Amino acid sequence: MVTRQLPKPAELLELMQFKKPELNAKKRRLESALTIYDLRAIAKRRTPKAAFDYTDGAAEGELSLARARQAFEDVEFHPSILRPAERVDMSTEILGGPSALPFGIAPTGFTRLMQTEGESAGAAAAGAAGIPFTLSTLGTTSIEDVKKANPNGRNWFQLYVMRDREISYGLARRAAEAGFDTLQFTVDTPVAGARLRDKRNGFSIPPQLTLGTIINAIPRPWWWYDFLTTPKLEFASLSTTGGTVGELLNAAMDPTISYDDLAIIRDIWPGKIVVKGVQNVEDSKRLIDAGVDGIILSNHGGRQLDRAPIPFRLLPEVVREVGKDATVMVDTGIMNGADIVASIALGAKFTLIGRAYLYGLMAGGREGVDRTIAILRSEIERTMQLLGVASLAELEPKHVTQLTRLLPLAGAPAEAAGGGAPRVRAVSGQAARAPKASVTANGVASGSTKPTAARTKAAAKG
């Protein structure tokens, strides 16, 4: 029989430890964010719809983005037991220099439109964290001002080939003179993708006010205050800024870009050069033969060709073919530190984050970017400890199995699966093997039309 008694006041006080209230609203909301998706939710509340959707959206039906995120979620880890990893070394050497973490910040355009601190906040946060920051050709902060924001850290520059080639050549020379050590030569944007959210929102540069945008702005006065009371948007390359993003891209980019352009830029640029936007094995091989230092497997965050290949799926095969000869990196769809760990285990030397960084920026400026980096750092460290590995070098394909819902048809040509790929996509990070019957490794039929978790999550969150 339970013996009951009246609680003693002293014992009650021991049980009731009240948390000290945080009076700083920004700090309070950022501390409440435990995941990148939490930062996304905060960003959506604080940012006008057109600017948020420009960041959050992708091309056409947004299938490429959803599939990229789903591919990371469809990962099974294989931990080793009784292997102490009390202290984890997450540092790496990438393209001739150090990085404290196995990821850097990807190039993003029009960044000050999302939050007024823009690229300066990203560069400063990256410098403080000891990771590289990449400035986009379409950035809204100058090359020189990014250098001021991150004077001692690693700055990279992303270059588009413009119709006026001299603009591109001049930008490359300016970045080199400012001490940027790596050039990302981007090849997946000969023309703009169909970003339907932007069209539906009437999104343009500069923003065009309509009744809808005004109504949407009413609960977000801080964004408009920042936008209207800070210096006007300045672009690294565009002298004309009127029109939709698609119109600006189509006016500036040149669909005739070729290997000849790569050779010219290679001669101009004194540092490391990597090609961003690689989407098959054959191009990977040809680029290595052309003398680039590395490649970035990327479908531009799903913002160009919808239904494009999933970079994370291409990773093991590309690493097998060219990993010994060049640095292979990956982006698109990374929303968790575990995504980064899986990429490194399958052979990537480095990863890049885009939307994850921008969600933090929109949620809280520089402090929000710091929070993004802190969340990913914590997730990487915890995942590695639970896997029983103490350094990135210990991560191997044996630690990861890629479960899959999307497989090429058994009779599909090999080249359709990525240039020399097996007729059935590998479902393991260790070896290619065909699934039994028509069921994938996670028990979902390969022809299943079940909505992906990423799309379900996106729909639930707006």
CSV table of N, CA, C and O in Angstrom, one decimal, residues 369-438:
chain,number,residue,atom,x,y,z
A,369,VAL,N,22.2,33.0,-39.2
A,369,VAL,CA,23.2,32.2,-39.9
A,369,VAL,C,24.1,31.4,-39.0
A,369,VAL,O,24.4,30.2,-39.2
A,370,ASP,N,24.5,32.1,-37.9
A,370,ASP,CA,25.2,31.4,-36.8
A,370,ASP,C,24.4,30.2,-36.3
A,370,ASP,O,25.0,29.1,-36.1
A,371,ARG,N,23.1,30.4,-36.2
A,371,ARG,CA,22.3,29.3,-35.6
A,371,ARG,C,22.2,28.1,-36.6
A,371,ARG,O,22.2,27.0,-36.2
A,372,THR,N,22.1,28.5,-37.9
A,372,THR,CA,22.1,27.4,-38.9
A,372,THR,C,23.4,26.6,-38.8
A,372,THR,O,23.3,25.3,-38.8
A,373,ILE,N,24.5,27.2,-38.7
A,373,ILE,CA,25.8,26.5,-38.6
A,373,ILE,C,25.9,25.7,-37.4
A,373,ILE,O,26.3,24.5,-37.4
A,374,ALA,N,25.4,26.3,-36.3
A,374,ALA,CA,25.4,25.5,-35.0
A,374,ALA,C,24.6,24.3,-35.0
A,374,ALA,O,24.9,23.2,-34.5
A,375,ILE,N,23.4,24.4,-35.6
A,375,ILE,CA,22.5,23.2,-35.7
A,375,ILE,C,23.1,22.1,-36.5
A,375,ILE,O,23.2,21.0,-36.1
A,376,LEU,N,23.7,22.5,-37.7
A,376,LEU,CA,24.3,21.5,-38.5
A,376,LEU,C,25.5,20.9,-37.9
A,376,LEU,O,25.8,19.7,-38.0
A,377,ARG,N,26.3,21.7,-37.2
A,377,ARG,CA,27.5,21.2,-36.5
A,377,ARG,C,27.1,20.2,-35.5
A,377,ARG,O,27.7,19.1,-35.4
A,378,SER,N,26.1,20.5,-34.7
A,378,SER,CA,25.7,19.6,-33.6
A,378,SER,C,25.2,18.3,-34.2
A,378,SER,O,25.4,17.2,-33.7
A,379,GLU,N,24.4,18.4,-35.3
A,379,GLU,CA,23.9,17.1,-36.0
A,379,GLU,C,25.0,16.3,-36.6
A,379,GLU,O,25.0,15.0,-36.5
A,380,ILE,N,26.0,16.9,-37.2
A,380,ILE,CA,27.1,16.2,-37.7
A,380,ILE,C,27.9,15.5,-36.6
A,380,ILE,O,28.2,14.3,-36.7
A,381,GLU,N,28.2,16.2,-35.5
A,381,GLU,CA,28.9,15.6,-34.4
A,381,GLU,C,28.2,14.4,-33.8
A,381,GLU,O,28.7,13.4,-33.6
A,382,ARG,N,26.9,14.6,-33.5
A,382,ARG,CA,26.1,13.6,-32.9
A,382,ARG,C,26.0,12.3,-33.8
A,382,ARG,O,26.1,11.2,-33.3
A,383,THR,N,25.8,12.6,-35.1
A,383,THR,CA,25.7,11.4,-36.0
A,383,THR,C,27.0,10.7,-36.1
A,383,THR,O,27.0,9.4,-36.1
A,384,MET,N,28.1,11.4,-36.1
A,384,MET,CA,29.4,10.7,-36.2
A,384,MET,C,29.6,9.9,-34.9
A,384,MET,O,30.1,8.8,-34.9
A,385,GLN,N,29.3,10.5,-33.7
A,385,GLN,CA,29.5,9.8,-32.5
A,385,GLN,C,28.6,8.5,-32.4
A,385,GLN,O,29.1,7.5,-31.9
A,386,LEU,N,27.4,8.6,-32.9
A,386,LEU,CA,26.5,7.4,-32.9
A,386,LEU,C,27.0,6.4,-33.9
A,386,LEU,O,26.7,5.2,-33.7
A,387,LEU,N,27.7,6.8,-34.9
A,387,LEU,CA,28.2,5.8,-35.9
A,387,LEU,C,29.5,5.2,-35.4
A,387,LEU,O,29.9,4.2,-35.9
A,388,GLY,N,30.1,5.8,-34.4
A,388,GLY,CA,31.4,5.3,-33.8
A,388,GLY,C,32.6,5.7,-34.7
A,388,GLY,O,33.5,4.9,-34.8
A,389,VAL,N,32.5,6.9,-35.2
A,389,VAL,CA,33.7,7.4,-36.0
A,389,VAL,C,34.1,8.7,-35.4
A,389,VAL,O,33.3,9.6,-35.0
A,390,ALA,N,35.4,8.9,-35.3
A,390,ALA,CA,36.0,10.1,-34.6
A,390,ALA,C,36.5,11.1,-35.5
A,390,ALA,O,36.9,12.2,-35.1
A,391,SER,N,36.5,10.8,-36.8
A,391,SER,CA,37.0,11.8,-37.8
A,391,SER,C,36.3,11.5,-39.1
A,391,SER,O,35.8,10.5,-39.4
A,392,LEU,N,36.3,12.5,-40.0
A,392,LEU,CA,35.7,12.4,-41.3
A,392,LEU,C,36.4,11.3,-42.1
A,392,LEU,O,35.7,10.6,-42.9
A,393,ALA,N,37.7,11.1,-41.9
A,393,ALA,CA,38.4,10.1,-42.7
A,393,ALA,C,37.9,8.7,-42.4
A,393,ALA,O,38.1,7.8,-43.2
A,394,GLU,N,37.3,8.5,-41.2
A,394,GLU,CA,36.8,7.2,-40.8
A,394,GLU,C,35.5,6.8,-41.5
A,394,GLU,O,35.1,5.7,-41.4
A,395,LEU,N,34.8,7.8,-42.0
A,395,LEU,CA,33.5,7.6,-42.7
A,395,LEU,C,33.8,6.8,-44.0
A,395,LEU,O,34.6,7.2,-44.8
A,396,GLU,N,33.0,5.7,-44.2
A,396,GLU,CA,33.2,4.9,-45.4
A,396,GLU,C,31.8,4.5,-45.9
A,396,GLU,O,30.8,4.7,-45.3
A,397,PRO,N,31.8,4.1,-47.2
A,397,PRO,CA,30.5,3.6,-47.8
A,397,PRO,C,29.8,2.6,-46.9
A,397,PRO,O,28.6,2.5,-47.0
A,398,LYS,N,30.5,1.8,-46.2
A,398,LYS,CA,29.9,0.8,-45.4
A,398,LYS,C,29.0,1.3,-44.3
A,398,LYS,O,28.1,0.6,-43.8
A,399,HIS,N,29.1,2.6,-44.0
A,399,HIS,CA,28.3,3.2,-43.0
A,399,HIS,C,26.9,3.6,-43.5
A,399,HIS,O,26.1,4.1,-42.7
A,400,VAL,N,26.7,3.6,-44.8
A,400,VAL,CA,25.5,4.1,-45.4
A,400,VAL,C,24.9,3.1,-46.4
A,400,VAL,O,25.6,2.6,-47.2
A,401,THR,N,23.6,3.0,-46.4
A,401,THR,CA,22.8,2.4,-47.5
A,401,THR,C,21.8,3.4,-48.0
A,401,THR,O,21.1,4.0,-47.2
A,402,GLN,N,21.8,3.6,-49.3
A,402,GLN,CA,20.9,4.5,-49.9
A,402,GLN,C,19.6,3.7,-50.3
A,402,GLN,O,19.6,2.9,-51.2
A,403,LEU,N,18.6,3.9,-49.5
A,403,LEU,CA,17.3,3.3,-49.8
A,403,LEU,C,16.7,4.2,-50.9
A,403,LEU,O,16.9,5.3,-51.0
A,404,THR,N,15.9,3.5,-51.8
A,404,THR,CA,15.4,4.3,-52.9
A,404,THR,C,14.0,4.0,-53.3
A,404,THR,O,13.5,2.8,-53.2
A,405,ARG,N,13.2,5.0,-53.7
A,405,ARG,CA,11.9,4.8,-54.2
A,405,ARG,C,11.9,4.9,-55.8
A,405,ARG,O,10.9,4.5,-56.4
A,406,LEU,N,12.9,5.5,-56.3
A,406,LEU,CA,12.9,5.8,-57.8
A,406,LEU,C,14.1,5.0,-58.4
A,406,LEU,O,15.2,5.3,-58.1
A,407,LEU,N,13.8,4.0,-59.2
A,407,LEU,CA,14.8,3.2,-59.9
A,407,LEU,C,14.5,3.3,-61.4
A,407,LEU,O,13.4,3.3,-61.9
A,408,PRO,N,15.6,3.3,-62.3
A,408,PRO,CA,15.3,3.2,-63.7
A,408,PRO,C,14.7,1.9,-64.0
A,408,PRO,O,14.9,0.9,-63.4
A,409,LEU,N,13.9,1.9,-65.1
A,409,LEU,CA,13.3,0.6,-65.5
A,409,LEU,C,14.4,-0.4,-65.9
A,409,LEU,O,15.4,0.0,-66.4
A,410,ALA,N,14.1,-1.6,-65.7
A,410,ALA,CA,15.2,-2.6,-66.0
A,410,ALA,C,15.7,-2.6,-67.4
A,410,ALA,O,16.8,-2.9,-67.7
A,411,GLY,N,14.8,-2.2,-68.3
A,411,GLY,CA,15.2,-2.2,-69.7
A,411,GLY,C,15.7,-0.9,-70.2
A,411,GLY,O,15.9,-0.7,-71.4
A,412,ALA,N,15.8,0.1,-69.3
A,412,ALA,CA,16.2,1.4,-69.8
A,412,ALA,C,17.7,1.4,-70.2
A,412,ALA,O,18.5,0.7,-69.7
A,413,PRO,N,18.0,2.2,-71.2
A,413,PRO,CA,19.4,2.3,-71.7
A,413,PRO,C,20.3,2.7,-70.6
A,413,PRO,O,20.0,3.5,-69.7
A,414,ALA,N,21.5,2.2,-70.5
A,414,ALA,CA,22.5,2.5,-69.4
A,414,ALA,C,22.8,4.0,-69.4
A,414,ALA,O,22.9,4.6,-68.3
A,415,GLU,N,22.9,4.6,-70.6
A,415,GLU,CA,23.2,6.1,-70.6
A,415,GLU,C,22.2,6.9,-69.9
A,415,GLU,O,22.4,8.0,-69.4
A,416,ALA,N,20.9,6.4,-69.9
A,416,ALA,CA,19.8,7.2,-69.3
A,416,ALA,C,19.9,7.3,-67.8
A,416,ALA,O,19.4,8.1,-67.2
A,417,ALA,N,20.7,6.3,-67.3
A,417,ALA,CA,20.9,6.3,-65.8
A,417,ALA,C,22.1,7.1,-65.3
A,417,ALA,O,22.5,6.9,-64.2
A,418,GLY,N,22.7,7.8,-66.2
A,418,GLY,CA,23.8,8.7,-65.8
A,418,GLY,C,25.1,8.5,-66.5
A,418,GLY,O,26.1,8.9,-66.0
A,419,GLY,N,25.0,7.9,-67.7
A,419,GLY,CA,26.3,7.7,-68.4
A,419,GLY,C,27.1,6.6,-68.0
A,419,GLY,O,27.9,6.7,-67.1
A,420,GLY,N,26.8,5.4,-68.5
A,420,GLY,CA,27.5,4.2,-68.1
A,420,GLY,C,27.0,3.6,-66.8
A,420,GLY,O,27.7,2.7,-66.3
A,421,ALA,N,25.9,4.0,-66.3
A,421,ALA,CA,25.4,3.5,-65.1
A,421,ALA,C,24.8,2.1,-65.3
A,421,ALA,O,24.4,1.7,-66.4
A,422,PRO,N,24.7,1.2,-64.3
A,422,PRO,CA,24.1,-0.1,-64.4
A,422,PRO,C,22.6,0.1,-64.7
A,422,PRO,O,22.0,1.2,-64.4
A,423,ARG,N,22.0,-0.9,-65.2
A,423,ARG,CA,20.6,-0.7,-65.6
A,423,ARG,C,19.7,-0.5,-64.4
A,423,ARG,O,18.6,0.0,-64.6
A,424,VAL,N,20.1,-1.0,-63.3
A,424,VAL,CA,19.3,-0.8,-62.1
A,424,VAL,C,20.2,0.0,-61.1
A,424,VAL,O,21.3,-0.4,-60.8
A,425,ARG,N,19.7,1.1,-60.6
A,425,ARG,CA,20.5,1.9,-59.7
A,425,ARG,C,20.8,1.2,-58.4
A,425,ARG,O,20.0,0.5,-57.8
A,426,ALA,N,22.1,1.4,-57.9
A,426,ALA,CA,22.5,0.8,-56.7
A,426,ALA,C,21.7,1.3,-55.5
A,426,ALA,O,21.4,2.5,-55.5
A,427,VAL,N,21.3,0.4,-54.6
A,427,VAL,CA,20.6,0.9,-53.4
A,427,VAL,C,21.5,0.9,-52.2
A,427,VAL,O,21.1,1.2,-51.1
A,428,SER,N,22.8,0.5,-52.4
A,428,SER,CA,23.7,0.5,-51.2
A,428,SER,C,24.9,1.3,-51.5
A,428,SER,O,25.3,1.5,-52.7
A,429,GLY,N,25.4,1.9,-50.5
A,429,GLY,CA,26.7,2.7,-50.7
A,429,GLY,C,27.9,1.8,-50.9
A,429,GLY,O,28.9,2.3,-51.2
A,430,GLN,N,27.7,0.5,-50.7
A,430,GLN,CA,28.9,-0.4,-50.8
A,430,GLN,C,29.0,-1.1,-52.1
A,430,GLN,O,30.1,-1.2,-52.6
A,431,ALA,N,27.9,-1.5,-52.7
A,431,ALA,CA,28.0,-2.2,-54.0
A,431,ALA,C,26.6,-2.2,-54.7
A,431,ALA,O,25.6,-2.0,-54.0
A,432,ALA,N,26.7,-2.3,-56.0
A,432,ALA,CA,25.4,-2.3,-56.8
A,432,ALA,C,24.7,-3.6,-56.6
A,432,ALA,O,25.4,-4.7,-56.7
A,433,ARG,N,23.5,-3.5,-56.4
A,433,ARG,CA,22.7,-4.8,-56.3
A,433,ARG,C,21.3,-4.5,-56.7
A,433,ARG,O,20.7,-3.5,-56.4
A,434,ALA,N,20.7,-5.4,-57.5
A,434,ALA,CA,19.3,-5.2,-57.9
A,434,ALA,C,18.3,-5.5,-56.8
A,434,ALA,O,18.6,-6.4,-56.0
A,435,PRO,N,17.2,-4.8,-56.6
A,435,PRO,CA,16.3,-5.1,-55.6
A,435,PRO,C,15.5,-6.4,-55.9
A,435,PRO,O,15.4,-6.7,-57.1
A,436,LYS,N,15.1,-7.1,-54.9
A,436,LYS,CA,14.3,-8.3,-55.1
A,436,LYS,C,12.9,-7.9,-55.7
A,436,LYS,O,12.3,-7.0,-55.2
A,437,ALA,N,12.6,-8.6,-56.8
A,437,ALA,CA,11.3,-8.4,-57.4
A,437,ALA,C,11.2,-6.9,-57.8
A,437,ALA,O,12.1,-6.3,-58.3
A,438,SER,N,10.1,-6.2,-57.4
A,438,SER,CA,9.9,-4.8,-57.6
A,438,SER,C,9.9,-4.0,-56.4
A,438,SER,O,9.3,-2.9,-56.3
